[in-house]
Tab-separated table of C-alpha atoms in Angstrom:
chain	number	residue	atom	x	y	z
S	1	MET	CA	0.000	0.000	0.000
S	2	LYS	CA	1.252	3.477	-0.913
S	3	ILE	CA	0.472	6.464	1.276
S	4	LYS	CA	-0.099	9.843	-0.359
S	5	VAL	CA	1.532	12.847	1.258
S	6	ILE	CA	0.342	16.074	-0.353
S	7	GLY	CA	2.668	19.045	-0.006
S	8	ALA	CA	6.458	19.019	0.425
S	9	GLY	CA	6.904	21.878	2.853
S	10	LEU	CA	8.302	21.139	6.286
S	11	ALA	CA	5.241	19.234	7.515
S	12	GLY	CA	4.880	17.149	4.357
S	13	SER	CA	8.608	16.469	4.142
S	14	GLU	CA	8.667	15.294	7.751
S	15	ALA	CA	5.571	13.140	7.233
S	16	ALA	CA	6.947	11.473	4.110
S	17	TYR	CA	10.335	10.852	5.680
S	18	THR	CA	8.866	9.516	8.944
S	19	LEU	CA	6.705	7.001	7.086
S	20	ALA	CA	9.446	6.014	4.641
S	21	GLU	CA	11.887	5.357	7.474
S	22	ARG	CA	9.360	2.852	8.838
S	23	GLY	CA	9.258	0.964	5.555
S	24	VAL	CA	6.066	2.518	4.195
S	25	GLU	CA	5.937	3.359	0.485
S	26	VAL	CA	5.121	7.036	0.023
S	27	GLU	CA	4.011	9.118	-2.933
S	28	LEU	CA	4.970	12.703	-2.157
S	29	TYR	CA	2.983	15.206	-4.229
S	30	ASP	CA	4.020	18.821	-4.811
S	31	ILE	CA	3.551	21.377	-7.586
S	32	LYS	CA	7.283	22.164	-7.657
S	33	PRO	CA	9.185	22.587	-9.858
S	34	LYS	CA	6.461	22.869	-12.512
S	35	SER	CA	4.885	25.843	-10.751
S	36	PHE	CA	5.182	27.910	-7.595
S	37	THR	CA	2.911	29.640	-5.107
S	38	PRO	CA	3.135	33.464	-4.917
S	39	ALA	CA	5.462	33.238	-1.896
S	40	HIS	CA	7.813	30.482	-3.068
S	41	SER	CA	10.721	30.666	-5.496
S	42	ASP	CA	13.099	27.794	-4.611
S	43	GLU	CA	12.533	24.621	-6.616
S	44	ASN	CA	13.598	22.556	-3.603
S	45	PHE	CA	11.269	21.199	-0.929
S	46	GLY	CA	11.151	22.437	2.657
S	47	GLU	CA	11.530	26.063	1.521
S	48	LEU	CA	11.570	28.686	4.267
S	49	VAL	CA	9.732	31.861	3.241
S	50	CYS	CA	9.061	34.182	6.164
S	51	SER	CA	12.401	33.957	7.982
S	52	ASN	CA	15.524	31.799	8.077
S	53	SER	CA	15.227	31.464	11.858
S	54	LEU	CA	13.837	28.375	13.569
S	55	LYS	CA	13.640	30.433	16.780
S	56	GLY	CA	15.378	29.979	20.112
S	57	SER	CA	17.705	27.091	20.881
S	58	ASP	CA	17.489	27.098	24.683
S	59	VAL	CA	15.750	23.840	25.581
S	60	TYR	CA	15.032	24.890	29.160
S	61	GLN	CA	13.899	28.512	28.744
S	62	ASN	CA	12.391	28.612	25.252
S	63	ALA	CA	9.341	26.513	24.370
S	64	CYS	CA	10.316	26.327	20.700
S	65	GLY	CA	13.789	25.213	21.739
S	66	LEU	CA	12.139	22.490	23.794
S	67	LEU	CA	9.937	21.454	20.869
S	68	LYS	CA	13.014	21.136	18.667
S	69	GLU	CA	14.569	18.778	21.205
S	70	GLU	CA	11.370	16.712	21.279
S	71	MET	CA	11.602	16.484	17.499
S	72	ARG	CA	15.219	15.330	17.692
S	73	VAL	CA	14.091	12.528	20.010
S	74	LEU	CA	11.551	11.505	17.351
S	75	GLY	CA	14.105	11.523	14.517
S	76	SER	CA	13.258	14.815	12.799
S	77	LEU	CA	14.521	15.459	9.263
S	78	THR	CA	14.096	19.208	9.835
S	79	MET	CA	16.428	19.165	12.820
S	80	GLU	CA	18.960	17.054	10.917
S	81	ALA	CA	18.880	19.501	7.996
S	82	ALA	CA	19.174	22.494	10.335
S	83	ALA	CA	22.186	21.013	12.097
S	84	ASN	CA	23.939	20.645	8.751
S	85	THR	CA	23.089	24.100	7.377
S	86	ALA	CA	23.088	26.357	10.451
S	87	VAL	CA	24.366	29.932	10.379
S	88	PRO	CA	25.396	31.910	13.501
S	89	ALA	CA	22.401	33.562	15.173
S	90	GLY	CA	23.200	33.979	18.858
S	91	GLY	CA	20.693	32.069	20.941
S	92	ALA	CA	18.533	31.181	17.930
S	93	LEU	CA	18.745	28.368	15.386
S	94	ALA	CA	18.996	29.949	11.946
S	95	VAL	CA	19.910	28.272	8.670
S	96	ASP	CA	21.136	29.003	5.174
S	97	ARG	CA	17.737	28.780	3.482
S	98	HIS	CA	18.861	27.374	0.140
S	99	LYS	CA	21.229	24.780	1.610
S	100	PHE	CA	18.561	23.782	4.118
S	101	ALA	CA	15.998	23.156	1.357
S	102	GLU	CA	18.612	21.377	-0.775
S	103	TYR	CA	19.446	19.037	2.112
S	104	ILE	CA	15.801	18.091	2.704
S	105	THR	CA	15.143	17.608	-1.013
S	106	ALA	CA	18.177	15.356	-1.451
S	107	LYS	CA	17.124	13.166	1.477
S	108	LEU	CA	13.607	12.769	0.120
S	109	LYS	CA	14.592	12.146	-3.498
S	110	SER	CA	17.206	9.570	-2.571
S	111	HIS	CA	14.973	7.567	-0.216
S	112	LYS	CA	14.072	4.179	-1.611
S	113	ASN	CA	10.537	4.331	-0.192
S	114	ILE	CA	9.620	7.782	-1.531
S	115	LYS	CA	8.331	8.538	-5.030
S	116	ILE	CA	8.133	12.234	-5.929
S	117	VAL	CA	5.084	13.222	-8.003
S	118	CYS	CA	5.205	16.775	-9.409
S	119	GLU	CA	1.563	17.639	-9.904
S	120	GLU	CA	-1.255	19.496	-8.198
S	121	VAL	CA	-3.738	17.492	-6.147
S	122	LYS	CA	-7.151	19.098	-6.584
S	123	GLU	CA	-9.319	16.993	-4.302
S	124	VAL	CA	-9.001	15.507	-0.840
S	125	PRO	CA	-8.201	11.797	-1.315
S	126	LYS	CA	-10.550	9.222	0.135
S	127	GLU	CA	-7.751	6.741	0.859
S	128	TRP	CA	-4.801	6.807	3.304
S	129	SER	CA	-3.142	10.191	2.983
S	130	ILE	CA	-1.676	13.211	4.761
S	131	ILE	CA	-2.570	16.697	3.533
S	132	ALA	CA	0.190	19.183	4.361
S	133	THR	CA	-0.318	21.857	1.728
S	134	GLY	CA	0.238	24.710	4.134
S	135	PRO	CA	-0.843	28.326	4.143
S	136	LEU	CA	-0.916	28.657	0.348
S	137	THR	CA	-3.133	25.710	-0.494
S	138	SER	CA	-4.415	26.032	-4.065
S	139	ASP	CA	-7.921	27.331	-4.650
S	140	THR	CA	-9.153	24.026	-6.049
S	141	LEU	CA	-7.875	21.915	-3.172
S	142	SER	CA	-9.009	24.591	-0.698
S	143	ALA	CA	-12.534	24.272	-2.085
S	144	SER	CA	-12.416	20.504	-1.653
S	145	ILE	CA	-11.108	20.838	1.921
S	146	SER	CA	-13.755	23.450	2.681
S	147	GLY	CA	-16.480	21.113	1.488
S	148	ILE	CA	-15.266	18.342	3.775
S	149	CYS	CA	-14.504	20.556	6.769
S	150	GLY	CA	-17.508	22.846	6.597
S	151	GLY	CA	-15.557	26.016	5.933
S	152	GLN	CA	-12.111	27.424	6.593
S	153	LEU	CA	-10.484	30.583	7.947
S	154	HIS	CA	-7.981	32.929	6.312
S	155	PHE	CA	-5.425	35.439	7.468
S	156	TYR	CA	-2.198	36.871	6.080
S	157	ASP	CA	1.457	36.364	6.956
S	158	ALA	CA	4.191	38.862	6.143
S	159	SER	CA	7.906	38.405	5.452
S	160	ALA	CA	10.748	40.879	6.070
S	161	PRO	CA	13.127	42.468	3.538
S	162	VAL	CA	16.617	41.064	2.975
S	163	ILE	CA	19.532	43.403	2.212
S	164	SER	CA	23.131	43.100	1.041
S	165	ARG	CA	25.756	43.262	3.785
S	166	ASP	CA	28.124	45.202	1.563
S	167	SER	CA	25.605	48.006	1.179
S	168	LEU	CA	25.499	48.817	4.925
S	169	ASP	CA	27.190	51.858	6.443
S	170	PHE	CA	29.379	50.222	9.084
S	171	THR	CA	30.246	53.580	10.617
S	172	LYS	CA	26.636	53.640	11.823
S	173	CYS	CA	26.109	50.086	13.029
S	174	PHE	CA	27.928	47.490	15.125
S	175	PHE	CA	28.128	43.742	15.655
S	176	GLY	CA	26.905	42.118	18.863
S	177	ASP	CA	24.218	40.012	20.501
S	178	ARG	CA	21.840	41.186	23.182
S	179	TYR	CA	23.473	41.110	26.612
S	180	GLY	CA	26.662	39.875	24.948
S	181	LYS	CA	25.283	36.362	24.478
S	182	GLY	CA	26.295	34.211	21.515
S	183	GLY	CA	29.066	36.300	19.992
S	184	ASP	CA	28.697	38.814	17.167
S	185	ASP	CA	25.899	37.189	15.220
S	186	TYR	CA	23.755	40.289	14.689
S	187	ILE	CA	24.399	43.665	13.078
S	188	ASN	CA	22.819	46.378	15.223
S	189	CYS	CA	21.545	49.558	13.600
S	190	PRO	CA	20.901	52.259	16.221
S	191	LEU	CA	18.595	55.276	16.041
S	192	ASN	CA	18.408	58.327	18.261
S	193	LYS	CA	15.037	59.740	19.331
S	194	GLU	CA	14.698	62.112	16.391
S	195	GLU	CA	15.618	59.381	13.886
S	196	TYR	CA	13.215	56.944	15.525
S	197	ASP	CA	10.333	59.434	15.527
S	198	THR	CA	10.906	60.222	11.845
S	199	PHE	CA	11.095	56.531	10.953
S	200	VAL	CA	7.838	55.695	12.733
S	201	THR	CA	6.033	58.705	11.234
S	202	GLU	CA	7.050	57.752	7.692
S	203	LEU	CA	6.310	54.083	8.344
S	204	LEU	CA	2.762	54.960	9.351
S	205	ASN	CA	2.301	57.270	6.349
S	206	ALA	CA	3.813	54.900	3.777
S	207	GLU	CA	1.685	53.441	0.995
S	208	LYS	CA	0.743	49.802	1.429
S	209	ALA	CA	0.216	47.138	-1.184
S	210	VAL	CA	-3.439	46.390	-1.856
S	211	LEU	CA	-4.678	43.139	-0.370
S	212	HIS	CA	-8.139	42.089	-1.476
S	213	GLU	CA	-10.221	40.418	1.243
S	214	PHE	CA	-7.746	41.658	3.806
S	215	ASP	CA	-9.035	42.151	7.350
S	216	LYS	CA	-6.699	43.438	10.066
S	217	ARG	CA	-8.428	41.320	12.665
S	218	GLU	CA	-7.144	38.235	10.876
S	219	ILE	CA	-3.431	39.082	11.152
S	220	PHE	CA	-1.611	36.561	13.359
S	221	GLU	CA	0.236	38.280	16.197
S	222	GLY	CA	3.410	36.221	15.703
S	223	CYS	CA	3.918	37.558	12.154
S	224	MET	CA	2.607	41.099	12.607
S	225	PRO	CA	3.585	43.586	9.869
S	226	VAL	CA	5.845	46.240	11.354
S	227	GLU	CA	3.556	49.040	10.188
S	228	VAL	CA	0.579	47.465	11.954
S	229	MET	CA	2.610	47.098	15.136
S	230	ALA	CA	3.696	50.750	14.900
S	231	SER	CA	0.062	51.826	14.593
S	232	ARG	CA	-0.562	50.592	18.128
S	233	GLY	CA	1.442	53.453	19.565
S	234	LYS	CA	4.508	55.499	18.608
S	235	GLU	CA	6.679	53.764	21.215
S	236	SER	CA	5.436	50.239	20.460
S	237	LEU	CA	8.417	49.296	18.243
S	238	ARG	CA	10.837	50.241	21.046
S	239	PHE	CA	9.317	47.400	23.050
S	240	ALA	CA	9.287	44.997	20.119
S	241	ASN	CA	11.686	44.550	17.186
S	242	LEU	CA	13.478	47.887	17.750
S	243	LYS	CA	13.999	47.478	21.470
S	244	PRO	CA	17.447	48.728	22.596
S	245	VAL	CA	17.590	46.704	25.820
S	246	GLY	CA	20.840	44.747	26.284
S	247	LEU	CA	22.581	46.320	23.277
S	248	LYS	CA	25.560	48.662	23.423
S	249	ASP	CA	28.491	49.363	21.107
S	250	LYS	CA	32.192	48.785	21.823
S	251	ASP	CA	32.370	52.133	23.610
S	252	GLY	CA	29.522	51.204	25.920
S	253	ASN	CA	27.015	53.574	24.299
S	254	ARG	CA	23.322	52.770	24.609
S	255	PHE	CA	20.670	53.894	22.156
S	256	TYR	CA	17.075	55.026	21.928
S	257	ALA	CA	16.133	52.250	19.485
S	258	VAL	CA	18.011	49.504	17.615
S	259	LEU	CA	17.098	47.469	14.547
S	260	GLN	CA	18.877	44.117	14.410
S	261	LEU	CA	19.950	42.382	11.202
S	262	ARG	CA	20.411	38.609	11.090
S	263	LYS	CA	22.322	36.464	8.585
S	264	GLU	CA	20.299	34.981	5.744
S	265	ASN	CA	23.061	32.705	4.486
S	266	ALA	CA	26.155	30.977	5.833
S	267	VAL	CA	28.622	33.278	4.085
S	268	GLY	CA	26.958	36.354	5.569
S	269	THR	CA	26.411	38.301	2.361
S	270	ALA	CA	22.691	38.764	2.987
S	271	TYR	CA	20.940	40.000	6.120
S	272	ASN	CA	17.310	39.927	7.247
S	273	LEU	CA	15.662	42.943	8.932
S	274	VAL	CA	14.564	41.187	12.126
S	275	GLY	CA	10.893	41.688	12.918
S	276	CYS	CA	10.286	43.949	9.910
S	277	GLN	CA	7.667	41.862	8.130
S	278	THR	CA	5.777	44.319	5.999
S	279	ASN	CA	3.055	44.966	3.462
S	280	LEU	CA	4.476	48.281	2.200
S	281	LYS	CA	4.936	48.757	-1.532
S	282	PHE	CA	8.479	47.929	-2.631
S	283	GLY	CA	9.468	51.534	-3.310
S	284	GLU	CA	8.088	52.581	0.053
S	285	GLN	CA	10.089	49.870	1.799
S	286	LYS	CA	13.294	51.240	0.348
S	287	ARG	CA	12.335	54.819	1.216
S	288	VAL	CA	11.235	54.148	4.797
S	289	PHE	CA	13.900	51.659	5.893
S	290	SER	CA	16.580	53.907	4.370
S	291	LEU	CA	15.719	56.393	7.127
S	292	ILE	CA	17.606	54.098	9.489
S	293	PRO	CA	21.138	55.580	9.285
S	294	ALA	CA	23.018	52.321	8.656
S	295	LEU	CA	20.552	51.407	5.876
S	296	LYS	CA	20.680	54.734	4.026
S	297	ASP	CA	22.150	53.151	0.868
S	298	ALA	CA	21.028	49.561	1.472
S	299	GLU	CA	20.675	47.248	-1.518
S	300	TYR	CA	17.527	45.116	-1.259
S	301	LEU	CA	17.992	41.509	-2.266
S	302	ARG	CA	14.361	40.711	-1.483
S	303	TYR	CA	11.536	42.995	-0.482
S	304	GLY	CA	9.034	42.023	2.174
S	305	VAL	CA	5.736	40.567	1.009
S	306	MET	CA	2.448	39.471	2.504
S	307	HIS	CA	0.889	36.190	1.542
S	308	ARG	CA	-2.251	34.257	2.273
S	309	ASN	CA	-2.381	31.760	5.110
S	310	THR	CA	-5.202	29.244	5.290
S	311	PHE	CA	-6.153	26.969	8.147
S	312	ILE	CA	-9.139	24.779	8.923
S	313	ASN	CA	-11.313	24.789	12.015
S	314	SER	CA	-9.408	21.835	13.416
S	315	PRO	CA	-11.310	21.348	16.707
S	316	GLU	CA	-14.459	20.729	14.678
S	317	CYS	CA	-12.806	18.680	11.948
S	318	LEU	CA	-9.867	16.716	13.365
S	319	ASN	CA	-9.281	14.025	15.948
S	320	ALA	CA	-6.374	14.242	18.391
S	321	ASP	CA	-4.311	12.099	15.997
S	322	PHE	CA	-4.735	14.696	13.168
S	323	SER	CA	-7.157	12.488	11.224
S	324	LEU	CA	-10.454	13.734	9.844
S	325	LYS	CA	-13.449	12.964	12.011
S	326	SER	CA	-15.379	12.230	8.827
S	327	ASN	CA	-12.692	9.940	7.333
S	328	GLU	CA	-10.055	8.616	9.709
S	329	THR	CA	-7.730	7.487	6.912
S	330	VAL	CA	-7.150	11.120	5.874
S	331	PHE	CA	-4.788	13.148	8.055
S	332	PHE	CA	-3.773	16.805	8.084
S	333	ALA	CA	-0.447	18.314	9.145
S	334	GLY	CA	1.306	21.663	9.247
S	335	GLN	CA	0.014	25.211	9.327
S	336	ILE	CA	-3.252	24.239	7.704
S	337	THR	CA	-4.176	22.566	11.011
S	338	GLY	CA	-3.664	25.765	13.002
S	339	VAL	CA	-0.179	25.257	14.378
S	340	GLU	CA	1.821	28.397	13.634
S	341	GLY	CA	5.523	28.456	12.837
S	342	TYR	CA	8.090	26.445	10.936
S	343	VAL	CA	9.069	24.220	13.838
S	344	GLU	CA	5.501	23.648	14.982
S	345	SER	CA	4.463	22.706	11.442
S	346	ALA	CA	7.324	20.259	11.059
S	347	ALA	CA	6.512	18.666	14.415
S	348	SER	CA	2.901	18.116	13.388
S	349	GLY	CA	4.120	16.362	10.244
S	350	ILE	CA	6.074	13.887	12.337
S	351	LEU	CA	3.120	13.258	14.631
S	352	ALA	CA	0.589	12.842	11.813
S	353	ALA	CA	2.859	10.246	10.183
S	354	LEU	CA	3.409	8.372	13.442
S	355	HIS	CA	-0.333	8.289	14.106
S	356	LEU	CA	-1.126	7.141	10.557
S	357	TYR	CA	1.496	4.408	10.789
S	358	GLU	CA	0.033	3.042	14.001
S	359	LYS	CA	-3.444	2.974	12.468
S	360	LEU	CA	-2.014	1.274	9.424
S	361	CYS	CA	-0.611	-1.383	11.744
S	362	GLY	CA	-4.000	-1.891	13.408
S	363	ARG	CA	-3.230	0.041	16.581
S	364	THR	CA	-5.004	2.933	18.219
S	365	PRO	CA	-2.556	5.828	17.908
S	366	VAL	CA	-0.672	6.856	21.019
S	367	ILE	CA	-0.907	10.622	21.530
S	368	PRO	CA	1.854	12.490	23.391
S	369	ASP	CA	0.361	14.110	26.480
S	370	ASP	CA	0.197	17.808	27.236
S	371	THR	CA	3.308	17.762	29.398
S	372	THR	CA	5.142	17.908	26.052
S	373	VAL	CA	4.973	20.795	23.592
S	374	SER	CA	4.081	18.283	20.872
S	375	GLY	CA	1.145	16.987	22.874
S	376	ALA	CA	0.003	20.419	24.003
S	377	LEU	CA	-0.135	21.646	20.402
S	378	SER	CA	-2.058	18.495	19.451
S	379	ALA	CA	-4.509	19.222	22.249
S	380	HIS	CA	-4.889	22.806	21.058
S	381	ILE	CA	-5.972	21.842	17.574
S	382	SER	CA	-8.315	19.038	18.657
S	383	GLY	CA	-9.755	20.365	21.924
S	384	ALA	CA	-12.960	22.357	22.323
S	385	ASN	CA	-12.296	25.914	21.166
S	386	ALA	CA	-15.089	28.283	20.192
S	387	ASN	CA	-12.694	30.901	18.794
S	388	PHE	CA	-9.967	28.784	17.254
S	389	GLN	CA	-6.813	30.634	16.197
S	390	PRO	CA	-3.271	29.489	15.244
S	391	MET	CA	-0.920	28.687	18.105
S	392	ASN	CA	2.857	28.813	18.504
S	393	ALA	CA	4.894	26.712	20.900
S	394	ASN	CA	4.866	28.333	24.332
S	395	PHE	CA	5.093	27.204	27.938
S	396	GLY	CA	1.587	28.514	28.600
S	397	ILE	CA	-0.057	25.641	26.705
S	398	LEU	CA	1.728	22.936	28.722
S	399	ARG	CA	0.017	21.231	31.637
S	400	PRO	CA	0.867	23.318	34.727
S	401	ALA	CA	3.587	22.094	37.071
S	402	GLU	CA	2.376	19.772	39.811
S	403	LYS	CA	3.910	22.097	42.374
S	404	THR	CA	4.114	25.856	42.747
S	405	ILE	CA	7.348	27.266	41.306
S	406	ARG	CA	7.259	31.051	41.477
S	407	ASP	CA	10.581	31.713	39.797
S	408	LYS	CA	9.867	31.689	36.035
S	409	LYS	CA	13.277	30.331	34.996
S	410	LEU	CA	13.048	27.490	37.503
S	411	ARG	CA	9.461	26.772	36.447
S	412	TYR	CA	10.364	26.636	32.767
S	413	ALA	CA	13.341	24.401	33.509
S	414	TYR	CA	11.083	22.050	35.456
S	415	LEU	CA	8.506	21.930	32.658
S	416	ALA	CA	11.259	21.247	30.115
S	417	GLU	CA	12.752	18.386	32.140
S	418	ARG	CA	9.285	16.886	32.545
S	419	ALA	CA	8.593	17.251	28.809
S	420	LEU	CA	11.841	15.557	27.785
S	421	GLU	CA	11.160	12.644	30.085
S	422	SER	CA	7.617	12.389	28.747
S	423	ILE	CA	8.583	12.507	25.054
S	424	LYS	CA	11.102	9.698	25.616
S	425	GLU	CA	8.382	7.621	27.275
S	426	TYR	CA	6.079	8.405	24.332
S	427	LYS	CA	8.715	7.213	21.851
S	428	GLU	CA	9.071	3.917	23.723
S	429	LYS	CA	5.331	3.286	23.349
S	430	LEU	CA	5.463	3.582	19.561
S	431	ILE	CA	5.613	0.565	17.284
């Protein structure tokens, strides 16, 4: 029997690989390289669009760092690829996007149990399958999913501009990580009060690209366009992506606001404007971001864009094992289920594949419990929720500690230790 996996983003790639490693024959469907979605350009699978960061690496103080460790326990292809294509990013795990996608694609194409099928799937299969088509699911397949799931929700994600390192004015920026942690992985671009005020004023007045059907209420907080964030108050950016806390130059100077730039590739020729996802028109992006002194003559390698994100009402449609309530041989994985973020999407791909495999073997799937980030995210998308919205990994969704731990760092460390023990126990229960 061959299992169809539809979509070769992170979730689909993980699902296909997880099944194939267990001896299951997989047909992995994707429209690449024959065609591309509006947000994709790399012919390889597992393409990262919004950012090259897989978020924090600290297993004991960062919930996404903990989720990544849970994935390593479960044999994640994403984590293997990231380890082989990482670029310096302080306390975060960031990768060279192209090498990362190349690594995943090579692993999938060379696997004896995986057949790549380059074509669009237009209807939800009735047989064993995993749908992991992500936030840019085609209109035809979206219509089919909508018919089965009784409707779907939409919102928009935004990505940040990428600039050339050589075009920066290094007399007006400096290397360094916040609080001196991690080395000199970021380029810091400071602004004084007058510069900051001018930047925010022009950001708010800049012309935006037209988005039909766009509704501000549908923007996900974790990928908020910088201009929308600025509209919440003139000082809001100083407490978000332009916060100066923990940053000072070699002379010990502190600043009113600081924009950080992060490497986009291993050689460090391209840098991402951290937290500057935007829907401004391209010309306006260049004009407004050039008001930051270090970026006055910046060369833009990629402008920021906004793109559609689609997810289903999972609590109404899916079981805890990611299968459809109306057809338990059809599973969903990735952002289309309402998990939000690269790592979270990849993790759901692993879990969907593990659950499908157990069903295939005649077993009731074992679900990781909510002491793990994996299990807590699973509970979020399948539990009762009258106002369902996408969810990132965070300590708040984990089952509370069995004892009162007032110190946040100690509490997070306790929850992380408990999660790691639990995910290892979960792995032992699998076939």
